[in-house]
Amino acid sequence: MSDKAPAWVVPVMRAGYAARAAVYTIVGVLAVLAAWRGGQAEGTGDALAQLRGEPWGQAALWIIALGLLAYMVWRLMDAFMDLENHGTDGKGLIARTGLVVTGLVHGALGVSAASTAMGGQSSGGQGSGTETMVQKIMSMPYGLWLVGAVGLATIGAGIYYAHKGITEKYKKDIVATPTARKLDPVMKFGLVAEGVVVGIIGVMICYAALTSDPSEAGGVGQALQQIRSAPFGRFLLGIIGLGLIGFAVENAVEAVYRYVPRRDGEDVMSLARRAKLKAEGKLHEATA
């Protein structure tokens, strides 16, 4: 295996993050509008379905679909070629497995967006994609245990997103440009908000396993509705909606300023490296 990642990985990666930014911008804006005006928040499938009614919607759906499929390719290549140098120890293998899972999830969303662009039924609505997945898993041998494991893994993913934001782990692969530095607080807020939403999805999946009822499971739309139904729900939904827009900003920053260690080397001035040098009082030595 070559030590250097192929050049085509970088534009594929950027297209993938740009598509995720588009999806979460739509979901976040709709959540904020639902909090402001009242009404139901939309999940990713329903949010994309709304695009089809716009004059430019079908073209936008195709662009987003291709971008999400590019994100899947990027994550699979990232995992199999270890483009971010996670390594082959236990921690590294867990991280790389997570890349495969997130890639496949976004690939499925890309297929759903393409189906919507062609006039097919969105995976959102009464029978969400998550509910359908849980129903299929429940029909397997040891299905309830498998659903419970998926729920716990999803909760873990939510904790990971929130931890990544709070501890600022996202900084290690983003070039320290003035724009990225200015948007840093927005990215942090966005990752924590995404962690909350993903964690709620995981709890719903676990509850579906406990009750043997796949209808208790749900995706982003159902998670936002859970937030909406809580005390001060409209206020909380508005905060989370803004957070999802922040997560879209984080993805947009990654689309433009993320670098690949196995392509660009380890000596790039990342946000993390800049923060470390600043804390050590050495920043003036490494910057003009």
PDB file of C-alpha atoms in Angstrom:
ATOM      1  CA  MET A   1       0.000   0.000   0.000  1.00  0.00           C
ATOM      2  CA  SER A   2       1.382   3.400  -0.950  1.00  0.00           C
ATOM      3  CA  ASP A   3       2.315   5.738   1.880  1.00  0.00           C
ATOM      4  CA  LYS A   4       0.588   8.633   0.120  1.00  0.00           C
ATOM      5  CA  ALA A   5      -3.157   8.903  -0.484  1.00  0.00           C
ATOM      6  CA  PRO A   6      -4.239   9.258  -4.144  1.00  0.00           C
ATOM      7  CA  ALA A   7      -4.956  12.807  -5.286  1.00  0.00           C
ATOM      8  CA  TRP A   8      -8.597  12.047  -6.186  1.00  0.00           C
ATOM      9  CA  VAL A   9      -9.434  11.408  -2.524  1.00  0.00           C
ATOM     10  CA  VAL A  10      -9.281  15.127  -1.695  1.00  0.00           C
ATOM     11  CA  PRO A  11     -12.001  16.427  -4.098  1.00  0.00           C
ATOM     12  CA  VAL A  12     -14.204  13.444  -3.197  1.00  0.00           C
ATOM     13  CA  MET A  13     -13.793  14.314   0.484  1.00  0.00           C
ATOM     14  CA  ARG A  14     -14.639  17.970  -0.126  1.00  0.00           C
ATOM     15  CA  ALA A  15     -17.744  17.092  -2.144  1.00  0.00           C
ATOM     16  CA  GLY A  16     -18.905  14.811   0.668  1.00  0.00           C
ATOM     17  CA  TYR A  17     -18.566  17.402   3.400  1.00  0.00           C
ATOM     18  CA  ALA A  18     -20.231  20.037   1.210  1.00  0.00           C
ATOM     19  CA  ALA A  19     -23.231  17.741   0.722  1.00  0.00           C
ATOM     20  CA  ARG A  20     -23.496  17.116   4.462  1.00  0.00           C
ATOM     21  CA  ALA A  21     -23.349  20.869   5.014  1.00  0.00           C
ATOM     22  CA  ALA A  22     -26.266  21.347   2.588  1.00  0.00           C
ATOM     23  CA  VAL A  23     -28.380  18.650   4.278  1.00  0.00           C
ATOM     24  CA  TYR A  24     -27.871  19.964   7.808  1.00  0.00           C
ATOM     25  CA  THR A  25     -28.430  23.553   6.714  1.00  0.00           C
ATOM     26  CA  ILE A  26     -31.883  22.566   5.458  1.00  0.00           C
ATOM     27  CA  VAL A  27     -32.703  20.468   8.541  1.00  0.00           C
ATOM     28  CA  GLY A  28     -31.447  23.159  10.912  1.00  0.00           C
ATOM     29  CA  VAL A  29     -33.327  26.002   9.206  1.00  0.00           C
ATOM     30  CA  LEU A  30     -36.560  23.973   9.193  1.00  0.00           C
ATOM     31  CA  ALA A  31     -36.100  23.189  12.896  1.00  0.00           C
ATOM     32  CA  VAL A  32     -35.616  26.871  13.722  1.00  0.00           C
ATOM     33  CA  LEU A  33     -38.712  27.768  11.677  1.00  0.00           C
ATOM     34  CA  ALA A  34     -40.719  25.059  13.452  1.00  0.00           C
ATOM     35  CA  ALA A  35     -39.625  26.480  16.806  1.00  0.00           C
ATOM     36  CA  TRP A  36     -40.435  30.037  15.726  1.00  0.00           C
ATOM     37  CA  ARG A  37     -43.780  29.417  14.024  1.00  0.00           C
ATOM     38  CA  GLY A  38     -44.860  26.211  15.740  1.00  0.00           C
ATOM     39  CA  GLY A  39     -45.377  22.965  13.907  1.00  0.00           C
ATOM     40  CA  GLN A  40     -43.379  19.817  13.311  1.00  0.00           C
ATOM     41  CA  ALA A  41     -39.632  19.623  12.769  1.00  0.00           C
ATOM     42  CA  GLU A  42     -38.449  17.642   9.756  1.00  0.00           C
ATOM     43  CA  GLY A  43     -35.870  14.868   9.519  1.00  0.00           C
ATOM     44  CA  THR A  44     -33.261  14.532   6.791  1.00  0.00           C
ATOM     45  CA  GLY A  45     -35.508  12.571   4.402  1.00  0.00           C
ATOM     46  CA  ASP A  46     -38.480  14.918   4.717  1.00  0.00           C
ATOM     47  CA  ALA A  47     -36.234  17.977   4.520  1.00  0.00           C
ATOM     48  CA  LEU A  48     -34.737  16.760   1.249  1.00  0.00           C
ATOM     49  CA  ALA A  49     -38.204  15.888  -0.074  1.00  0.00           C
ATOM     50  CA  GLN A  50     -39.223  19.534   0.367  1.00  0.00           C
ATOM     51  CA  LEU A  51     -36.522  20.526  -2.111  1.00  0.00           C
ATOM     52  CA  ARG A  52     -38.207  18.690  -4.960  1.00  0.00           C
ATOM     53  CA  GLY A  53     -41.052  21.208  -5.069  1.00  0.00           C
ATOM     54  CA  GLU A  54     -38.665  24.105  -5.658  1.00  0.00           C
ATOM     55  CA  PRO A  55     -37.798  25.245  -9.211  1.00  0.00           C
ATOM     56  CA  TRP A  56     -34.158  24.278  -8.653  1.00  0.00           C
ATOM     57  CA  GLY A  57     -34.954  21.429  -6.283  1.00  0.00           C
ATOM     58  CA  GLN A  58     -34.440  18.421  -8.528  1.00  0.00           C
ATOM     59  CA  ALA A  59     -30.986  19.574  -9.620  1.00  0.00           C
ATOM     60  CA  ALA A  60     -30.074  20.345  -5.994  1.00  0.00           C
ATOM     61  CA  LEU A  61     -31.208  16.872  -4.924  1.00  0.00           C
ATOM     62  CA  TRP A  62     -28.985  15.241  -7.539  1.00  0.00           C
ATOM     63  CA  ILE A  63     -26.004  17.332  -6.442  1.00  0.00           C
ATOM     64  CA  ILE A  64     -26.630  16.450  -2.779  1.00  0.00           C
ATOM     65  CA  ALA A  65     -27.135  12.762  -3.644  1.00  0.00           C
ATOM     66  CA  LEU A  66     -23.830  12.599  -5.521  1.00  0.00           C
ATOM     67  CA  GLY A  67     -22.122  14.470  -2.700  1.00  0.00           C
ATOM     68  CA  LEU A  68     -23.424  12.064  -0.061  1.00  0.00           C
ATOM     69  CA  LEU A  69     -22.271   9.109  -2.146  1.00  0.00           C
ATOM     70  CA  ALA A  70     -18.888  10.841  -2.425  1.00  0.00           C
ATOM     71  CA  TYR A  71     -18.868  11.135   1.374  1.00  0.00           C
ATOM     72  CA  MET A  72     -19.447   7.382   1.581  1.00  0.00           C
ATOM     73  CA  VAL A  73     -16.529   6.726  -0.787  1.00  0.00           C
ATOM     74  CA  TRP A  74     -14.305   9.092   1.224  1.00  0.00           C
ATOM     75  CA  ARG A  75     -15.136   7.400   4.534  1.00  0.00           C
ATOM     76  CA  LEU A  76     -14.628   3.892   3.147  1.00  0.00           C
ATOM     77  CA  MET A  77     -11.290   4.879   1.610  1.00  0.00           C
ATOM     78  CA  ASP A  78     -10.363   6.683   4.824  1.00  0.00           C
ATOM     79  CA  ALA A  79     -11.036   3.509   6.814  1.00  0.00           C
ATOM     80  CA  PHE A  80      -9.406   0.959   4.499  1.00  0.00           C
ATOM     81  CA  MET A  81      -6.320   3.058   3.616  1.00  0.00           C
ATOM     82  CA  ASP A  82      -6.080   4.657   7.085  1.00  0.00           C
ATOM     83  CA  LEU A  83      -5.779   8.117   5.526  1.00  0.00           C
ATOM     84  CA  GLU A  84      -5.905   9.823   8.926  1.00  0.00           C
ATOM     85  CA  ASN A  85      -3.361   7.539  10.577  1.00  0.00           C
ATOM     86  CA  HIS A  86      -5.658   5.997  13.190  1.00  0.00           C
ATOM     87  CA  GLY A  87      -3.449   2.913  13.311  1.00  0.00           C
ATOM     88  CA  THR A  88      -4.199  -0.777  13.801  1.00  0.00           C
ATOM     89  CA  ASP A  89      -4.438  -0.979  17.585  1.00  0.00           C
ATOM     90  CA  GLY A  90      -7.799  -1.449  19.308  1.00  0.00           C
ATOM     91  CA  LYS A  91      -8.607   2.264  19.442  1.00  0.00           C
ATOM     92  CA  GLY A  92      -7.625   2.755  15.820  1.00  0.00           C
ATOM     93  CA  LEU A  93      -9.700  -0.174  14.585  1.00  0.00           C
ATOM     94  CA  ILE A  94     -12.754   1.089  16.473  1.00  0.00           C
ATOM     95  CA  ALA A  95     -12.298   4.529  14.895  1.00  0.00           C
ATOM     96  CA  ARG A  96     -11.948   3.019  11.429  1.00  0.00           C
ATOM     97  CA  THR A  97     -15.020   0.828  11.926  1.00  0.00           C
ATOM     98  CA  GLY A  98     -16.946   3.968  12.858  1.00  0.00           C
ATOM     99  CA  LEU A  99     -15.841   5.538   9.577  1.00  0.00           C
ATOM    100  CA  VAL A 100     -17.267   2.589   7.642  1.00  0.00           C
ATOM    101  CA  VAL A 101     -20.601   2.813   9.481  1.00  0.00           C
ATOM    102  CA  THR A 102     -20.978   6.577   8.996  1.00  0.00           C
ATOM    103  CA  GLY A 103     -20.020   6.200   5.352  1.00  0.00           C
ATOM    104  CA  LEU A 104     -22.672   3.557   4.720  1.00  0.00           C
ATOM    105  CA  VAL A 105     -25.323   5.606   6.566  1.00  0.00           C
ATOM    106  CA  HIS A 106     -24.647   8.641   4.388  1.00  0.00           C
ATOM    107  CA  GLY A 107     -24.511   6.466   1.287  1.00  0.00           C
ATOM    108  CA  ALA A 108     -28.023   5.246   2.102  1.00  0.00           C
ATOM    109  CA  LEU A 109     -29.139   8.862   2.538  1.00  0.00           C
ATOM    110  CA  GLY A 110     -27.594   9.658  -0.844  1.00  0.00           C
ATOM    111  CA  VAL A 111     -29.573   6.839  -2.473  1.00  0.00           C
ATOM    112  CA  SER A 112     -32.712   8.197  -0.782  1.00  0.00           C
ATOM    113  CA  ALA A 113     -31.992  11.698  -2.120  1.00  0.00           C
ATOM    114  CA  ALA A 114     -31.510  10.294  -5.633  1.00  0.00           C
ATOM    115  CA  SER A 115     -34.781   8.376  -5.344  1.00  0.00           C
ATOM    116  CA  THR A 116     -36.547  11.570  -4.249  1.00  0.00           C
ATOM    117  CA  ALA A 117     -35.022  13.439  -7.200  1.00  0.00           C
ATOM    118  CA  MET A 118     -36.495  10.807  -9.528  1.00  0.00           C
ATOM    119  CA  GLY A 119     -39.913  11.247  -7.950  1.00  0.00           C
ATOM    120  CA  GLY A 120     -39.733   8.344  -5.511  1.00  0.00           C
ATOM    121  CA  GLN A 121     -41.036   8.328  -1.960  1.00  0.00           C
ATOM    122  CA  SER A 122     -38.805   9.867   0.695  1.00  0.00           C
ATOM    123  CA  SER A 123     -37.633   7.620   3.498  1.00  0.00           C
ATOM    124  CA  GLY A 124     -39.036  10.095   5.969  1.00  0.00           C
ATOM    125  CA  GLY A 125     -42.659  10.434   6.997  1.00  0.00           C
ATOM    126  CA  GLN A 126     -44.648   7.876   8.972  1.00  0.00           C
ATOM    127  CA  GLY A 127     -42.259   5.031   8.289  1.00  0.00           C
ATOM    128  CA  SER A 128     -38.829   6.524   8.846  1.00  0.00           C
ATOM    129  CA  GLY A 129     -35.664   4.940   7.535  1.00  0.00           C
ATOM    130  CA  THR A 130     -34.566   4.200  11.100  1.00  0.00           C
ATOM    131  CA  GLU A 131     -37.880   2.499  11.904  1.00  0.00           C
ATOM    132  CA  THR A 132     -37.622   0.373   8.746  1.00  0.00           C
ATOM    133  CA  MET A 133     -34.056  -0.630   9.607  1.00  0.00           C
ATOM    134  CA  VAL A 134     -35.031  -1.580  13.169  1.00  0.00           C
ATOM    135  CA  GLN A 135     -37.994  -3.599  11.901  1.00  0.00           C
ATOM    136  CA  LYS A 136     -35.707  -5.582   9.588  1.00  0.00           C
ATOM    137  CA  ILE A 137     -33.148  -6.227  12.323  1.00  0.00           C
ATOM    138  CA  MET A 138     -35.869  -7.373  14.741  1.00  0.00           C
ATOM    139  CA  SER A 139     -36.894 -10.073  12.273  1.00  0.00           C
ATOM    140  CA  MET A 140     -33.415 -11.613  12.454  1.00  0.00           C
ATOM    141  CA  PRO A 141     -32.268 -14.208  15.006  1.00  0.00           C
ATOM    142  CA  TYR A 142     -31.458 -12.407  18.274  1.00  0.00           C
ATOM    143  CA  GLY A 143     -32.980  -9.350  16.626  1.00  0.00           C
ATOM    144  CA  LEU A 144     -33.906  -7.542  19.852  1.00  0.00           C
ATOM    145  CA  TRP A 145     -30.362  -7.906  21.140  1.00  0.00           C
ATOM    146  CA  LEU A 146     -28.995  -6.624  17.844  1.00  0.00           C
ATOM    147  CA  VAL A 147     -31.326  -3.614  17.924  1.00  0.00           C
ATOM    148  CA  GLY A 148     -30.227  -2.909  21.490  1.00  0.00           C
ATOM    149  CA  ALA A 149     -26.594  -3.058  20.373  1.00  0.00           C
ATOM    150  CA  VAL A 150     -27.323  -0.651  17.507  1.00  0.00           C
ATOM    151  CA  GLY A 151     -29.028   1.699  19.963  1.00  0.00           C
ATOM    152  CA  LEU A 152     -26.083   1.631  22.360  1.00  0.00           C
ATOM    153  CA  ALA A 153     -23.661   2.199  19.467  1.00  0.00           C
ATOM    154  CA  THR A 154     -25.754   5.177  18.335  1.00  0.00           C
ATOM    155  CA  ILE A 155     -25.724   6.621  21.843  1.00  0.00           C
ATOM    156  CA  GLY A 156     -21.959   6.139  21.777  1.00  0.00           C
ATOM    157  CA  ALA A 157     -21.800   8.025  18.475  1.00  0.00           C
ATOM    158  CA  GLY A 158     -23.756  10.882  20.036  1.00  0.00           C
ATOM    159  CA  ILE A 159     -21.361  10.988  22.978  1.00  0.00           C
ATOM    160  CA  TYR A 160     -18.474  10.937  20.511  1.00  0.00           C
ATOM    161  CA  TYR A 161     -19.819  13.962  18.598  1.00  0.00           C
ATOM    162  CA  ALA A 162     -20.406  15.926  21.801  1.00  0.00           C
ATOM    163  CA  HIS A 163     -16.995  14.925  23.199  1.00  0.00           C
ATOM    164  CA  LYS A 164     -15.338  15.857  19.905  1.00  0.00           C
ATOM    165  CA  GLY A 165     -16.886  19.317  20.171  1.00  0.00           C
ATOM    166  CA  ILE A 166     -16.233  19.907  23.872  1.00  0.00           C
ATOM    167  CA  THR A 167     -12.616  18.699  23.737  1.00  0.00           C
ATOM    168  CA  GLU A 168     -12.037  20.385  20.348  1.00  0.00           C
ATOM    169  CA  LYS A 169     -10.722  17.193  18.724  1.00  0.00           C
ATOM    170  CA  TYR A 170     -12.108  18.424  15.395  1.00  0.00           C
ATOM    171  CA  LYS A 171      -9.274  20.948  15.217  1.00  0.00           C
ATOM    172  CA  LYS A 172      -6.577  18.424  14.378  1.00  0.00           C
ATOM    173  CA  ASP A 173      -7.492  18.039  10.675  1.00  0.00           C
ATOM    174  CA  ILE A 174      -8.525  21.620   9.846  1.00  0.00           C
ATOM    175  CA  VAL A 175      -6.016  24.124   8.477  1.00  0.00           C
ATOM    176  CA  ALA A 176      -5.690  27.177  10.725  1.00  0.00           C
ATOM    177  CA  THR A 177      -6.923  29.843   8.310  1.00  0.00           C
ATOM    178  CA  PRO A 178      -8.407  33.131   9.602  1.00  0.00           C
ATOM    179  CA  THR A 179     -11.883  32.006   8.486  1.00  0.00           C
ATOM    180  CA  ALA A 180     -11.626  28.639  10.248  1.00  0.00           C
ATOM    181  CA  ARG A 181     -10.434  30.366  13.423  1.00  0.00           C
ATOM    182  CA  LYS A 182     -13.373  32.807  13.383  1.00  0.00           C
ATOM    183  CA  LEU A 183     -15.874  29.985  12.891  1.00  0.00           C
ATOM    184  CA  ASP A 184     -14.339  27.799  15.604  1.00  0.00           C
ATOM    185  CA  PRO A 185     -17.011  28.530  18.287  1.00  0.00           C
ATOM    186  CA  VAL A 186     -19.781  27.802  15.765  1.00  0.00           C
ATOM    187  CA  MET A 187     -18.203  24.452  14.877  1.00  0.00           C
ATOM    188  CA  LYS A 188     -17.908  23.522  18.551  1.00  0.00           C
ATOM    189  CA  PHE A 189     -21.557  24.370  19.219  1.00  0.00           C
ATOM    190  CA  GLY A 190     -22.632  22.443  16.124  1.00  0.00           C
ATOM    191  CA  LEU A 191     -20.853  19.235  17.100  1.00  0.00           C
ATOM    192  CA  VAL A 192     -22.384  19.292  20.579  1.00  0.00           C
ATOM    193  CA  ALA A 193     -25.869  19.831  19.111  1.00  0.00           C
ATOM    194  CA  GLU A 194     -25.371  16.955  16.663  1.00  0.00           C
ATOM    195  CA  GLY A 195     -24.281  14.802  19.588  1.00  0.00           C
ATOM    196  CA  VAL A 196     -27.522  15.575  21.425  1.00  0.00           C
ATOM    197  CA  VAL A 197     -29.666  14.653  18.404  1.00  0.00           C
ATOM    198  CA  VAL A 198     -27.756  11.435  17.662  1.00  0.00           C
ATOM    199  CA  GLY A 199     -27.872  10.462  21.340  1.00  0.00           C
ATOM    200  CA  ILE A 200     -31.660  10.867  21.408  1.00  0.00           C
ATOM    201  CA  ILE A 201     -31.921   8.674  18.299  1.00  0.00           C
ATOM    202  CA  GLY A 202     -29.905   6.024  20.128  1.00  0.00           C
ATOM    203  CA  VAL A 203     -32.169   6.181  23.175  1.00  0.00           C
ATOM    204  CA  MET A 204     -35.242   5.729  20.954  1.00  0.00           C
ATOM    205  CA  ILE A 205     -33.664   2.696  19.272  1.00  0.00           C
ATOM    206  CA  CYS A 206     -32.888   1.158  22.684  1.00  0.00           C
ATOM    207  CA  TYR A 207     -36.472   1.807  23.792  1.00  0.00           C
ATOM    208  CA  ALA A 208     -37.726   0.086  20.638  1.00  0.00           C
ATOM    209  CA  ALA A 209     -35.644  -2.963  21.622  1.00  0.00           C
ATOM    210  CA  LEU A 210     -37.014  -2.944  25.174  1.00  0.00           C
ATOM    211  CA  THR A 211     -40.630  -2.701  23.996  1.00  0.00           C
ATOM    212  CA  SER A 212     -40.190  -4.934  20.901  1.00  0.00           C
ATOM    213  CA  ASP A 213     -41.873  -2.126  18.965  1.00  0.00           C
ATOM    214  CA  PRO A 214     -39.991  -0.764  15.920  1.00  0.00           C
ATOM    215  CA  SER A 215     -42.334   2.219  15.725  1.00  0.00           C
ATOM    216  CA  GLU A 216     -40.640   3.589  18.863  1.00  0.00           C
ATOM    217  CA  ALA A 217     -37.427   4.045  16.876  1.00  0.00           C
ATOM    218  CA  GLY A 218     -36.877   7.157  14.803  1.00  0.00           C
ATOM    219  CA  GLY A 219     -34.379   9.310  12.988  1.00  0.00           C
ATOM    220  CA  VAL A 220     -33.502  12.995  13.109  1.00  0.00           C
ATOM    221  CA  GLY A 221     -37.102  14.176  12.662  1.00  0.00           C
ATOM    222  CA  GLN A 222     -38.379  12.074  15.554  1.00  0.00           C
ATOM    223  CA  ALA A 223     -35.452  13.161  17.750  1.00  0.00           C
ATOM    224  CA  LEU A 224     -36.309  16.806  17.070  1.00  0.00           C
ATOM    225  CA  GLN A 225     -39.947  16.086  17.924  1.00  0.00           C
ATOM    226  CA  GLN A 226     -38.846  14.616  21.253  1.00  0.00           C
ATOM    227  CA  ILE A 227     -37.032  17.858  21.969  1.00  0.00           C
ATOM    228  CA  ARG A 228     -40.093  19.828  20.824  1.00  0.00           C
ATOM    229  CA  SER A 229     -42.354  17.928  23.274  1.00  0.00           C
ATOM    230  CA  ALA A 230     -40.114  18.577  26.307  1.00  0.00           C
ATOM    231  CA  PRO A 231     -40.747  21.455  28.750  1.00  0.00           C
ATOM    232  CA  PHE A 232     -39.711  24.700  27.041  1.00  0.00           C
ATOM    233  CA  GLY A 233     -39.625  22.538  23.921  1.00  0.00           C
ATOM    234  CA  ARG A 234     -39.906  25.297  21.324  1.00  0.00           C
ATOM    235  CA  PHE A 235     -37.020  27.144  22.925  1.00  0.00           C
ATOM    236  CA  LEU A 236     -34.910  23.969  23.076  1.00  0.00           C
ATOM    237  CA  LEU A 237     -35.820  23.086  19.484  1.00  0.00           C
ATOM    238  CA  GLY A 238     -34.706  26.530  18.364  1.00  0.00           C
ATOM    239  CA  ILE A 239     -31.368  26.105  20.163  1.00  0.00           C
ATOM    240  CA  ILE A 240     -30.810  22.656  18.652  1.00  0.00           C
ATOM    241  CA  GLY A 241     -31.882  23.941  15.229  1.00  0.00           C
ATOM    242  CA  LEU A 242     -29.252  26.673  15.459  1.00  0.00           C
ATOM    243  CA  GLY A 243     -26.810  23.999  16.587  1.00  0.00           C
ATOM    244  CA  LEU A 244     -27.558  21.888  13.510  1.00  0.00           C
ATOM    245  CA  ILE A 245     -26.891  24.949  11.363  1.00  0.00           C
ATOM    246  CA  GLY A 246     -23.622  25.197  13.299  1.00  0.00           C
ATOM    247  CA  PHE A 247     -22.939  21.556  12.426  1.00  0.00           C
ATOM    248  CA  ALA A 248     -23.564  22.455   8.784  1.00  0.00           C
ATOM    249  CA  VAL A 249     -20.993  25.243   9.147  1.00  0.00           C
ATOM    250  CA  GLU A 250     -18.542  22.718  10.636  1.00  0.00           C
ATOM    251  CA  ASN A 251     -19.015  20.480   7.606  1.00  0.00           C
ATOM    252  CA  ALA A 252     -18.625  23.438   5.248  1.00  0.00           C
ATOM    253  CA  VAL A 253     -15.349  24.373   6.949  1.00  0.00           C
ATOM    254  CA  GLU A 254     -14.164  20.782   6.573  1.00  0.00           C
ATOM    255  CA  ALA A 255     -15.188  20.871   2.905  1.00  0.00           C
ATOM    256  CA  VAL A 256     -12.870  23.828   2.316  1.00  0.00           C
ATOM    257  CA  TYR A 257     -10.107  23.595   4.915  1.00  0.00           C
ATOM    258  CA  ARG A 258      -9.774  19.955   5.960  1.00  0.00           C
ATOM    259  CA  TYR A 259      -6.516  18.272   5.005  1.00  0.00           C
ATOM    260  CA  VAL A 260      -5.612  14.590   4.659  1.00  0.00           C
ATOM    261  CA  PRO A 261      -2.539  13.606   6.729  1.00  0.00           C
ATOM    262  CA  ARG A 262      -1.600  10.814   4.328  1.00  0.00           C
ATOM    263  CA  ARG A 263      -1.723  13.301   1.440  1.00  0.00           C
ATOM    264  CA  ASP A 264      -0.473  16.569   2.913  1.00  0.00           C
ATOM    265  CA  GLY A 265       1.817  15.275   5.654  1.00  0.00           C
ATOM    266  CA  GLU A 266       1.769  15.940   9.389  1.00  0.00           C
ATOM    267  CA  ASP A 267       3.407  19.389   9.368  1.00  0.00           C
ATOM    268  CA  VAL A 268       0.331  21.372   8.308  1.00  0.00           C
ATOM    269  CA  MET A 269      -0.531  24.253  10.635  1.00  0.00           C
ATOM    270  CA  SER A 270      -3.855  22.905  11.907  1.00  0.00           C
ATOM    271  CA  LEU A 271      -6.158  24.614  14.387  1.00  0.00           C
ATOM    272  CA  ALA A 272      -5.005  22.107  17.007  1.00  0.00           C
ATOM    273  CA  ARG A 273      -1.316  22.724  16.354  1.00  0.00           C
ATOM    274  CA  ARG A 274      -1.826  26.478  16.399  1.00  0.00           C
ATOM    275  CA  ALA A 275      -3.686  26.264  19.730  1.00  0.00           C
ATOM    276  CA  LYS A 276      -0.884  24.161  21.212  1.00  0.00           C
ATOM    277  CA  LEU A 277       1.830  26.560  20.042  1.00  0.00           C
ATOM    278  CA  LYS A 278      -0.137  29.507  21.370  1.00  0.00           C
ATOM    279  CA  ALA A 279      -0.508  27.837  24.775  1.00  0.00           C
ATOM    280  CA  GLU A 280       3.245  27.187  24.842  1.00  0.00           C
ATOM    281  CA  GLY A 281       4.037  30.764  23.821  1.00  0.00           C
ATOM    282  CA  LYS A 282       5.699  29.584  20.608  1.00  0.00           C
ATOM    283  CA  LEU A 283       3.120  30.747  18.073  1.00  0.00           C
ATOM    284  CA  HIS A 284       5.302  33.620  16.813  1.00  0.00           C
ATOM    285  CA  GLU A 285       7.991  31.100  15.884  1.00  0.00           C
ATOM    286  CA  ALA A 286       5.739  29.159  13.515  1.00  0.00           C
ATOM    287  CA  THR A 287       3.702  31.906  11.898  1.00  0.00           C
ATOM    288  CA  ALA A 288       4.567  34.981   9.927  1.00  0.00           C
TER     289      ALA A 288
END
